[in-house]
Short mmCIF file of C-alpha atoms in Angstrom, two decimals:
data_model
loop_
_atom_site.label_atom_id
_atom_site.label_comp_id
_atom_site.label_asym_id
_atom_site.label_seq_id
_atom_site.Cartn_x
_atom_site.Cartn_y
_atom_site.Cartn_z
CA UNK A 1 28.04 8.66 110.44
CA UNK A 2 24.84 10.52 108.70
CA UNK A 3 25.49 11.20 105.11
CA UNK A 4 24.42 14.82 103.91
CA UNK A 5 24.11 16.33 100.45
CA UNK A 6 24.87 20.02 99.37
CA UNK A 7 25.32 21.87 96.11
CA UNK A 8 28.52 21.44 95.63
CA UNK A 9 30.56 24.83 95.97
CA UNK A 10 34.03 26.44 94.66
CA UNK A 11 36.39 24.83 97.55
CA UNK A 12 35.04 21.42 97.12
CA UNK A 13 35.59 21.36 93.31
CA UNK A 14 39.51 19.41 93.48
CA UNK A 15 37.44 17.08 95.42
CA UNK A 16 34.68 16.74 92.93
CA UNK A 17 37.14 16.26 90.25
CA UNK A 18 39.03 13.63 91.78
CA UNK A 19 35.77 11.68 92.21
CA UNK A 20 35.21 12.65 88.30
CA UNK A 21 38.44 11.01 87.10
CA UNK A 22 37.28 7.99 88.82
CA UNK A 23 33.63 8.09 87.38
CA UNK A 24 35.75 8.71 83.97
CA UNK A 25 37.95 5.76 84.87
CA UNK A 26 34.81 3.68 85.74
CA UNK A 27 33.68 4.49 82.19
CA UNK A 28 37.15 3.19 80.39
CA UNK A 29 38.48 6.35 80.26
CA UNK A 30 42.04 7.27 80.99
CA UNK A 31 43.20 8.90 84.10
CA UNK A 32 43.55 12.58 83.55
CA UNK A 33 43.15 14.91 86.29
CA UNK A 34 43.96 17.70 84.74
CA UNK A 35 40.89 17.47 82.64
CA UNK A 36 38.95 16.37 84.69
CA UNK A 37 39.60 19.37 87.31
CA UNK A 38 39.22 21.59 83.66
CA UNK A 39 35.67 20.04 82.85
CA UNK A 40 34.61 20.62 86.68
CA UNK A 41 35.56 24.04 86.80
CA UNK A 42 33.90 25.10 83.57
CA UNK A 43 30.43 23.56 84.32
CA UNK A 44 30.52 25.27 87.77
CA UNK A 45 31.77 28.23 86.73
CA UNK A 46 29.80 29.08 83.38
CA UNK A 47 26.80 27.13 85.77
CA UNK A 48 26.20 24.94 83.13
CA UNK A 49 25.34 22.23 85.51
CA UNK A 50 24.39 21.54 88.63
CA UNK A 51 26.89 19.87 91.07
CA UNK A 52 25.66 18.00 94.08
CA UNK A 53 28.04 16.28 96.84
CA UNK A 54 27.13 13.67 99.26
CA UNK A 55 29.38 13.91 102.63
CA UNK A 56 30.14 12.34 106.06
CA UNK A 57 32.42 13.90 108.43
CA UNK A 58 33.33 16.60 105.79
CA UNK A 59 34.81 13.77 103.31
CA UNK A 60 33.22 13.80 99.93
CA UNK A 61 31.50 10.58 99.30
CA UNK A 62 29.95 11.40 95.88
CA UNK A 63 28.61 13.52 93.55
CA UNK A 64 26.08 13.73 90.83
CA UNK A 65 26.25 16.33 87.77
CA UNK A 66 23.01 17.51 86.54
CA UNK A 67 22.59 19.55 82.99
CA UNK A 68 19.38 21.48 81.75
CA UNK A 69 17.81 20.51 78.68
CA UNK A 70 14.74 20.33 77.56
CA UNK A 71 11.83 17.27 76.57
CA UNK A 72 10.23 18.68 73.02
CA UNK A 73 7.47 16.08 73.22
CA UNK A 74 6.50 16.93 76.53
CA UNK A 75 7.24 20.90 75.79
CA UNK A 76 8.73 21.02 79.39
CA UNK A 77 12.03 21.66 80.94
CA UNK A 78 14.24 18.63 82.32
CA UNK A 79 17.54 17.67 83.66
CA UNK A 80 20.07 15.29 82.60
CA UNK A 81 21.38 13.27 85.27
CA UNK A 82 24.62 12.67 83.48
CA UNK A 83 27.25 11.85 86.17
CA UNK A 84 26.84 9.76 89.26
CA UNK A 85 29.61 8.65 91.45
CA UNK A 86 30.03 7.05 94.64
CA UNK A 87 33.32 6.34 96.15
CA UNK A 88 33.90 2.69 96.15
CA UNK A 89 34.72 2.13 99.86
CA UNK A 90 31.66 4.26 100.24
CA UNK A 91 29.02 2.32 98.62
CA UNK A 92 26.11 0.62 100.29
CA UNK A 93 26.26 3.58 103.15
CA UNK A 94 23.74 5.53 100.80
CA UNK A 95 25.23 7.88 99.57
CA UNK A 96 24.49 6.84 95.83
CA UNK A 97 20.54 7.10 96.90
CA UNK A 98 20.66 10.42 99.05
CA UNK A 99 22.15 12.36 96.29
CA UNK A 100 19.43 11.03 93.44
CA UNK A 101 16.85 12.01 96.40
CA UNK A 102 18.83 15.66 96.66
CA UNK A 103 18.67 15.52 92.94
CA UNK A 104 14.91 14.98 92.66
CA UNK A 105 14.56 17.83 95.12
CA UNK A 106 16.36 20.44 93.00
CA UNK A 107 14.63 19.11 89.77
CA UNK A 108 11.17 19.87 91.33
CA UNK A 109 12.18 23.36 93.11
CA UNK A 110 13.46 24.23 89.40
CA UNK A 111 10.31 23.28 87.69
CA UNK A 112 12.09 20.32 85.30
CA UNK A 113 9.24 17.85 84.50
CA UNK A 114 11.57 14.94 84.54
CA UNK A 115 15.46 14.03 84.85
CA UNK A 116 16.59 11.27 82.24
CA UNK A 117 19.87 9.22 82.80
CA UNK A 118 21.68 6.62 81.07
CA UNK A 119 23.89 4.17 82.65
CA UNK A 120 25.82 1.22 81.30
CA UNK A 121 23.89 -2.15 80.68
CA UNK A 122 26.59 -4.12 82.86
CA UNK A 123 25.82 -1.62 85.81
CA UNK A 124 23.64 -3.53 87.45
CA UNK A 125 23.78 -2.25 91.27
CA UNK A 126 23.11 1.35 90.14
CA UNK A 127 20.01 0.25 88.12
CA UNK A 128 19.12 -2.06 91.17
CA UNK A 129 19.00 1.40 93.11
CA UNK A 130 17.61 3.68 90.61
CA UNK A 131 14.62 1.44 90.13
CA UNK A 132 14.05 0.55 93.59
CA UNK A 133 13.54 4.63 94.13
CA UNK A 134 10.78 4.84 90.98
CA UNK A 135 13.00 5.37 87.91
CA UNK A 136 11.37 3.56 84.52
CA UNK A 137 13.82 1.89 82.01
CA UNK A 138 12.88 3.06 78.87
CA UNK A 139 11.63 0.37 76.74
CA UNK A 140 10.49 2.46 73.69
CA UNK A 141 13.29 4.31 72.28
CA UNK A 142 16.85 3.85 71.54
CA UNK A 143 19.83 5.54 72.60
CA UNK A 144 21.98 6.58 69.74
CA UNK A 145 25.19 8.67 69.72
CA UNK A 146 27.79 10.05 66.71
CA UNK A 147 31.04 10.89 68.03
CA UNK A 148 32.23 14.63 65.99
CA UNK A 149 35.95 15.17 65.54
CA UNK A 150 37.31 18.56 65.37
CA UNK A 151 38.54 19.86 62.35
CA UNK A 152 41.44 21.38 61.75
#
């Protein structure tokens, strides 16, 4: 069956979030649909990202979550790929690949000079596939992070 891709809209976002717990999951994160439905909804509904799907015979396969930012050393605007997920009983149909392709279609019909991603360093099928379609590790910078807890 021919996998499509689609911005993702309102009636497929249960679906989406499902796939998000898992991606969550996948990350050592604790099941929690609830949140992950919340986290969903707000970025689609304050379009703070961009939500793709990737599909065959109307089943959600995947998704990828895409956030504007910016590249101050370039001076241009760029996306974040921050969430990829593929179902696990539907990897190796390409599904993972179509929606990075659908991705790098909506970066350049937005004008974004780049999309960055990060992945884990033990993930080594998704790097397999993100460098067989032209995506550089970076072997210049570091990634750093600080986590911020709410005060009270």
């Amino acid at each position: 069956m021919p996998i499509t891709t689609r911005p993702a809209q309102a009636t497929d976002l249960p679906a989406v979030a499902a796939l998000f717990d898992l991606y969550r999951q996948f990350y050592q994160q604790p099941a929690d649909a609830a949140l992950a439905l919340d986290f969903i909804q707000q970025r689609f509904h304050k379009a703070e990202s961009v939500i793709l799907v990737a599909e065959s015979a109307d089943q959600l396969l995947g998704f990828c979550q895409l956030y504007p930012s910016f590249c101050s050393v370039e001076a241009q605007p760029i996306y974040v790929l921050y969430d990829l997920f593929v179902q696990p009983a539907a990897r190796q149909m390409g599904a993972g690949r179509a929606l990075l392709l659908a991705a790098e279609v909506q970066a350049r019909s937005q004008g974004k000079a780049r999309m960055d991603l990060t992945t884990a360093k033990t993930n080594l099928n998704a790097q397999a596939l993100y460098e067989s379609l032209g995506w550089v590790r970076d072997e210049v910078f570091f990634a750093y992070n600080r986590s911020i807890a709410a005060t009270a």
